[in-house]
């Protein structure tokens, strides 16, 4: 039985396609949660799913320049024949990984096309408050002080 998530990826009634997965800040593909999540996606979609590690996982996801990470993500994807030779594939990212996934969709010179892009908890619309500081005296001061400085226009 397919999950609602697999159905949301458009895989419930059409042929299965591979899924590239990117983890969030401080996470790593080898950690049990990401390993299990990737296996569940493969099982539920009935096709290849791989968490593509960029750099050394949890450390470099916090220390490396984002554009360097994005280019490495693109190169990792292009080096995997399951994605490089596919007519189409899915890309999904968790948290910061959603930004890497978006980079793949918008800027990576792939041969095929991305059928679905899924962002799970990604900051694609910006951040409303300082993370983990939603209420309380200090949080209210910090969030109101930084209110206009946390979102940027391009």
PDB file of N, CA, C and O in Angstrom, residues 80-124:
ATOM      1  N   UNK A  80      25.557  10.101 -10.369  1.00  0.00           N
ATOM      2  CA  UNK A  80      24.766   8.891 -10.102  1.00  0.00           C
ATOM      3  C   UNK A  80      23.957   8.553 -11.348  1.00  0.00           C
ATOM      4  O   UNK A  80      23.059   9.296 -11.742  1.00  0.00           O
ATOM      5  N   UNK A  81      24.270   7.425 -11.985  1.00  0.00           N
ATOM      6  CA  UNK A  81      23.606   7.034 -13.240  1.00  0.00           C
ATOM      7  C   UNK A  81      22.094   6.914 -13.109  1.00  0.00           C
ATOM      8  O   UNK A  81      21.372   7.094 -14.090  1.00  0.00           O
ATOM      9  N   UNK A  82      21.608   6.606 -11.916  1.00  0.00           N
ATOM     10  CA  UNK A  82      20.158   6.492 -11.715  1.00  0.00           C
ATOM     11  C   UNK A  82      19.443   7.824 -11.908  1.00  0.00           C
ATOM     12  O   UNK A  82      18.255   7.847 -12.213  1.00  0.00           O
ATOM     13  N   UNK A  83      20.166   8.918 -11.735  1.00  0.00           N
ATOM     14  CA  UNK A  83      19.579  10.244 -11.955  1.00  0.00           C
ATOM     15  C   UNK A  83      20.083  10.845 -13.270  1.00  0.00           C
ATOM     16  O   UNK A  83      19.319  11.427 -14.019  1.00  0.00           O
ATOM     17  N   UNK A  84      21.377  10.701 -13.529  1.00  0.00           N
ATOM     18  CA  UNK A  84      21.971  11.307 -14.722  1.00  0.00           C
ATOM     19  C   UNK A  84      21.364  10.756 -16.007  1.00  0.00           C
ATOM     20  O   UNK A  84      21.235  11.487 -16.996  1.00  0.00           O
ATOM     21  N   UNK A  85      20.984   9.480 -16.010  1.00  0.00           N
ATOM     22  CA  UNK A  85      20.442   8.855 -17.214  1.00  0.00           C
ATOM     23  C   UNK A  85      18.922   8.723 -17.203  1.00  0.00           C
ATOM     24  O   UNK A  85      18.348   8.126 -18.101  1.00  0.00           O
ATOM     25  N   UNK A  86      18.291   9.258 -16.187  1.00  0.00           N
ATOM     26  CA  UNK A  86      16.832   9.149 -16.079  1.00  0.00           C
ATOM     27  C   UNK A  86      16.147  10.227 -16.922  1.00  0.00           C
ATOM     28  O   UNK A  86      16.635  11.354 -17.020  1.00  0.00           O
ATOM     29  N   UNK A  87      15.031   9.852 -17.523  1.00  0.00           N
ATOM     30  CA  UNK A  87      14.233  10.842 -18.255  1.00  0.00           C
ATOM     31  C   UNK A  87      13.630  11.849 -17.287  1.00  0.00           C
ATOM     32  O   UNK A  87      13.477  13.023 -17.602  1.00  0.00           O
ATOM     33  N   UNK A  88      13.275  11.367 -16.105  1.00  0.00           N
ATOM     34  CA  UNK A  88      12.749  12.239 -15.062  1.00  0.00           C
ATOM     35  C   UNK A  88      12.967  11.575 -13.708  1.00  0.00           C
ATOM     36  O   UNK A  88      13.149  10.364 -13.616  1.00  0.00           O
ATOM     37  N   UNK A  89      12.969  12.386 -12.665  1.00  0.00           N
ATOM     38  CA  UNK A  89      13.146  11.899 -11.308  1.00  0.00           C
ATOM     39  C   UNK A  89      12.560  12.912 -10.340  1.00  0.00           C
ATOM     40  O   UNK A  89      12.259  14.047 -10.717  1.00  0.00           O
ATOM     41  N   UNK A  90      12.393  12.477  -9.099  1.00  0.00           N
ATOM     42  CA  UNK A  90      11.902  13.348  -8.032  1.00  0.00           C
ATOM     43  C   UNK A  90      13.088  13.872  -7.239  1.00  0.00           C
ATOM     44  O   UNK A  90      14.106  13.196  -7.114  1.00  0.00           O
ATOM     45  N   UNK A  91      12.923  15.061  -6.684  1.00  0.00           N
ATOM     46  CA  UNK A  91      13.932  15.634  -5.799  1.00  0.00           C
ATOM     47  C   UNK A  91      13.211  16.109  -4.549  1.00  0.00           C
ATOM     48  O   UNK A  91      12.201  16.813  -4.635  1.00  0.00           O
ATOM     49  N   UNK A  92      13.730  15.716  -3.401  1.00  0.00           N
ATOM     50  CA  UNK A  92      13.131  16.181  -2.165  1.00  0.00           C
ATOM     51  C   UNK A  92      14.205  16.574  -1.182  1.00  0.00           C
ATOM     52  O   UNK A  92      15.321  16.061  -1.225  1.00  0.00           O
ATOM     53  N   UNK A  93      13.857  17.530  -0.326  1.00  0.00           N
ATOM     54  CA  UNK A  93      14.800  17.976   0.680  1.00  0.00           C
ATOM     55  C   UNK A  93      14.108  18.227   2.000  1.00  0.00           C
ATOM     56  O   UNK A  93      12.956  18.655   2.028  1.00  0.00           O
ATOM     57  N   UNK A  94      14.824  17.950   3.052  1.00  0.00           N
ATOM     58  CA  UNK A  94      14.335  18.196   4.398  1.00  0.00           C
ATOM     59  C   UNK A  94      15.080  19.397   4.956  1.00  0.00           C
ATOM     60  O   UNK A  94      16.305  19.448   4.899  1.00  0.00           O
ATOM     61  N   UNK A  95      14.344  20.364   5.454  1.00  0.00           N
ATOM     62  CA  UNK A  95      14.929  21.555   6.053  1.00  0.00           C
ATOM     63  C   UNK A  95      15.885  22.238   5.057  1.00  0.00           C
ATOM     64  O   UNK A  95      15.476  22.550   3.948  1.00  0.00           O
ATOM     65  N   UNK A  96      17.146  22.442   5.428  1.00  0.00           N
ATOM     66  CA  UNK A  96      18.087  23.096   4.515  1.00  0.00           C
ATOM     67  C   UNK A  96      18.250  22.304   3.219  1.00  0.00           C
ATOM     68  O   UNK A  96      18.521  22.863   2.161  1.00  0.00           O
ATOM     69  N   UNK A  97      18.052  20.997   3.284  1.00  0.00           N
ATOM     70  CA  UNK A  97      18.134  20.162   2.087  1.00  0.00           C
ATOM     71  C   UNK A  97      17.115  20.562   1.037  1.00  0.00           C
ATOM     72  O   UNK A  97      17.306  20.324  -0.159  1.00  0.00           O
ATOM     73  N   UNK A  98      16.009  21.194   1.465  1.00  0.00           N
ATOM     74  CA  UNK A  98      15.005  21.663   0.509  1.00  0.00           C
ATOM     75  C   UNK A  98      15.579  22.772  -0.372  1.00  0.00           C
ATOM     76  O   UNK A  98      15.201  22.892  -1.547  1.00  0.00           O
ATOM     77  N   UNK A  99      16.491  23.562   0.178  1.00  0.00           N
ATOM     78  CA  UNK A  99      17.142  24.598  -0.631  1.00  0.00           C
ATOM     79  C   UNK A  99      18.087  23.972  -1.648  1.00  0.00           C
ATOM     80  O   UNK A  99      18.175  24.437  -2.788  1.00  0.00           O
ATOM     81  N   UNK A 100      18.777  22.906  -1.244  1.00  0.00           N
ATOM     82  CA  UNK A 100      19.629  22.185  -2.195  1.00  0.00           C
ATOM     83  C   UNK A 100      18.775  21.559  -3.296  1.00  0.00           C
ATOM     84  O   UNK A 100      19.139  21.608  -4.473  1.00  0.00           O
ATOM     85  N   UNK A 101      17.656  20.981  -2.903  1.00  0.00           N
ATOM     86  CA  UNK A 101      16.750  20.380  -3.888  1.00  0.00           C
ATOM     87  C   UNK A 101      16.244  21.438  -4.861  1.00  0.00           C
ATOM     88  O   UNK A 101      16.154  21.201  -6.069  1.00  0.00           O
ATOM     89  N   UNK A 102      15.939  22.611  -4.361  1.00  0.00           N
ATOM     90  CA  UNK A 102      15.473  23.692  -5.235  1.00  0.00           C
ATOM     91  C   UNK A 102      16.573  24.116  -6.207  1.00  0.00           C
ATOM     92  O   UNK A 102      16.311  24.405  -7.375  1.00  0.00           O
ATOM     93  N   UNK A 103      17.801  24.147  -5.721  1.00  0.00           N
ATOM     94  CA  UNK A 103      18.931  24.462  -6.600  1.00  0.00           C
ATOM     95  C   UNK A 103      19.015  23.441  -7.734  1.00  0.00           C
ATOM     96  O   UNK A 103      19.254  23.808  -8.887  1.00  0.00           O
ATOM     97  N   UNK A 104      18.812  22.167  -7.422  1.00  0.00           N
ATOM     98  CA  UNK A 104      18.851  21.112  -8.441  1.00  0.00           C
ATOM     99  C   UNK A 104      17.808  21.422  -9.514  1.00  0.00           C
ATOM    100  O   UNK A 104      18.097  21.368 -10.715  1.00  0.00           O
ATOM    101  N   UNK A 105      16.610  21.752  -9.091  1.00  0.00           N
ATOM    102  CA  UNK A 105      15.521  22.026 -10.029  1.00  0.00           C
ATOM    103  C   UNK A 105      15.825  23.251 -10.898  1.00  0.00           C
ATOM    104  O   UNK A 105      15.614  23.232 -12.106  1.00  0.00           O
ATOM    105  N   UNK A 106      16.341  24.299 -10.283  1.00  0.00           N
ATOM    106  CA  UNK A 106      16.503  25.573 -10.985  1.00  0.00           C
ATOM    107  C   UNK A 106      17.831  25.748 -11.707  1.00  0.00           C
ATOM    108  O   UNK A 106      17.883  26.464 -12.711  1.00  0.00           O
ATOM    109  N   UNK A 107      18.908  25.131 -11.212  1.00  0.00           N
ATOM    110  CA  UNK A 107      20.225  25.491 -11.738  1.00  0.00           C
ATOM    111  C   UNK A 107      21.123  24.344 -12.171  1.00  0.00           C
ATOM    112  O   UNK A 107      22.138  24.584 -12.810  1.00  0.00           O
ATOM    113  N   UNK A 108      20.807  23.128 -11.811  1.00  0.00           N
ATOM    114  CA  UNK A 108      21.668  22.000 -12.162  1.00  0.00           C
ATOM    115  C   UNK A 108      21.402  21.592 -13.612  1.00  0.00           C
ATOM    116  O   UNK A 108      20.245  21.393 -13.996  1.00  0.00           O
ATOM    117  N   UNK A 109      22.445  21.439 -14.431  1.00  0.00           N
ATOM    118  CA  UNK A 109      22.258  21.099 -15.849  1.00  0.00           C
ATOM    119  C   UNK A 109      21.956  19.609 -16.068  1.00  0.00           C
ATOM    120  O   UNK A 109      22.765  18.860 -16.614  1.00  0.00           O
ATOM    121  N   UNK A 110      20.799  19.181 -15.626  1.00  0.00           N
ATOM    122  CA  UNK A 110      20.408  17.778 -15.751  1.00  0.00           C
ATOM    123  C   UNK A 110      19.924  17.482 -17.167  1.00  0.00           C
ATOM    124  O   UNK A 110      19.437  18.363 -17.867  1.00  0.00           O
ATOM    125  N   UNK A 111      20.058  16.219 -17.578  1.00  0.00           N
ATOM    126  CA  UNK A 111      19.625  15.810 -18.911  1.00  0.00           C
ATOM    127  C   UNK A 111      18.109  15.627 -18.980  1.00  0.00           C
ATOM    128  O   UNK A 111      17.485  15.995 -19.952  1.00  0.00           O
ATOM    129  N   UNK A 112      17.555  15.005 -17.956  1.00  0.00           N
ATOM    130  CA  UNK A 112      16.112  14.774 -17.919  1.00  0.00           C
ATOM    131  C   UNK A 112      15.401  15.961 -17.291  1.00  0.00           C
ATOM    132  O   UNK A 112      15.845  17.102 -17.391  1.00  0.00           O
ATOM    133  N   UNK A 113      14.304  15.655 -16.621  1.00  0.00           N
ATOM    134  CA  UNK A 113      13.583  16.719 -15.934  1.00  0.00           C
ATOM    135  C   UNK A 113      13.163  16.235 -14.555  1.00  0.00           C
ATOM    136  O   UNK A 113      13.069  15.035 -14.297  1.00  0.00           O
ATOM    137  N   UNK A 114      12.920  17.182 -13.678  1.00  0.00           N
ATOM    138  CA  UNK A 114      12.430  16.864 -12.348  1.00  0.00           C
ATOM    139  C   UNK A 114      10.908  16.801 -12.429  1.00  0.00           C
ATOM    140  O   UNK A 114      10.264  17.770 -12.823  1.00  0.00           O
ATOM    141  N   UNK A 115      10.362  15.624 -12.085  1.00  0.00           N
ATOM    142  CA  UNK A 115       8.907  15.480 -12.115  1.00  0.00           C
ATOM    143  C   UNK A 115       8.287  16.197 -10.913  1.00  0.00           C
ATOM    144  O   UNK A 115       7.304  16.916 -11.056  1.00  0.00           O
ATOM    145  N   UNK A 116       8.844  15.953  -9.730  1.00  0.00           N
ATOM    146  CA  UNK A 116       8.312  16.542  -8.496  1.00  0.00           C
ATOM    147  C   UNK A 116       9.455  17.062  -7.636  1.00  0.00           C
ATOM    148  O   UNK A 116      10.482  16.410  -7.500  1.00  0.00           O
ATOM    149  N   UNK A 117       9.215  18.206  -7.038  1.00  0.00           N
ATOM    150  CA  UNK A 117      10.133  18.767  -6.042  1.00  0.00           C
ATOM    151  C   UNK A 117       9.343  18.855  -4.750  1.00  0.00           C
ATOM    152  O   UNK A 117       8.254  19.430  -4.725  1.00  0.00           O
ATOM    153  N   UNK A 118       9.872  18.246  -3.686  1.00  0.00           N
ATOM    154  CA  UNK A 118       9.181  18.256  -2.397  1.00  0.00           C
ATOM    155  C   UNK A 118      10.076  18.901  -1.350  1.00  0.00           C
ATOM    156  O   UNK A 118      11.239  18.539  -1.198  1.00  0.00           O
ATOM    157  N   UNK A 119       9.511  19.864  -0.646  1.00  0.00           N
ATOM    158  CA  UNK A 119      10.205  20.546   0.440  1.00  0.00           C
ATOM    159  C   UNK A 119       9.513  20.164   1.735  1.00  0.00           C
ATOM    160  O   UNK A 119       8.331  20.437   1.915  1.00  0.00           O
ATOM    161  N   UNK A 120      10.262  19.525   2.633  1.00  0.00           N
ATOM    162  CA  UNK A 120       9.712  19.142   3.923  1.00  0.00           C
ATOM    163  C   UNK A 120      10.378  20.006   4.990  1.00  0.00           C
ATOM    164  O   UNK A 120      11.550  19.832   5.291  1.00  0.00           O
ATOM    165  N   UNK A 121       9.649  20.975   5.497  1.00  0.00           N
ATOM    166  CA  UNK A 121      10.193  21.869   6.518  1.00  0.00           C
ATOM    167  C   UNK A 121      11.269  22.792   5.993  1.00  0.00           C
ATOM    168  O   UNK A 121      12.085  23.289   6.762  1.00  0.00           O
ATOM    169  N   UNK A 122      11.281  23.026   4.701  1.00  0.00           N
ATOM    170  CA  UNK A 122      12.301  23.886   4.107  1.00  0.00           C
ATOM    171  C   UNK A 122      12.022  25.360   4.321  1.00  0.00           C
ATOM    172  O   UNK A 122      10.867  25.773   4.389  1.00  0.00           O
ATOM    173  N   UNK A 123      13.067  26.163   4.417  1.00  0.00           N
ATOM    174  CA  UNK A 123      12.903  27.606   4.635  1.00  0.00           C
ATOM    175  C   UNK A 123      12.755  28.394   3.331  1.00  0.00           C
ATOM    176  O   UNK A 123      13.258  29.499   3.202  1.00  0.00           O
ATOM    177  N   UNK A 124      12.058  27.835   2.349  1.00  0.00           N
ATOM    178  CA  UNK A 124      11.961  28.461   1.034  1.00  0.00           C
ATOM    179  C   UNK A 124      11.197  29.776   1.038  1.00  0.00           C
ATOM    180  O   UNK A 124      11.354  30.581   0.140  1.00  0.00           O
TER     181      UNK A 124
END
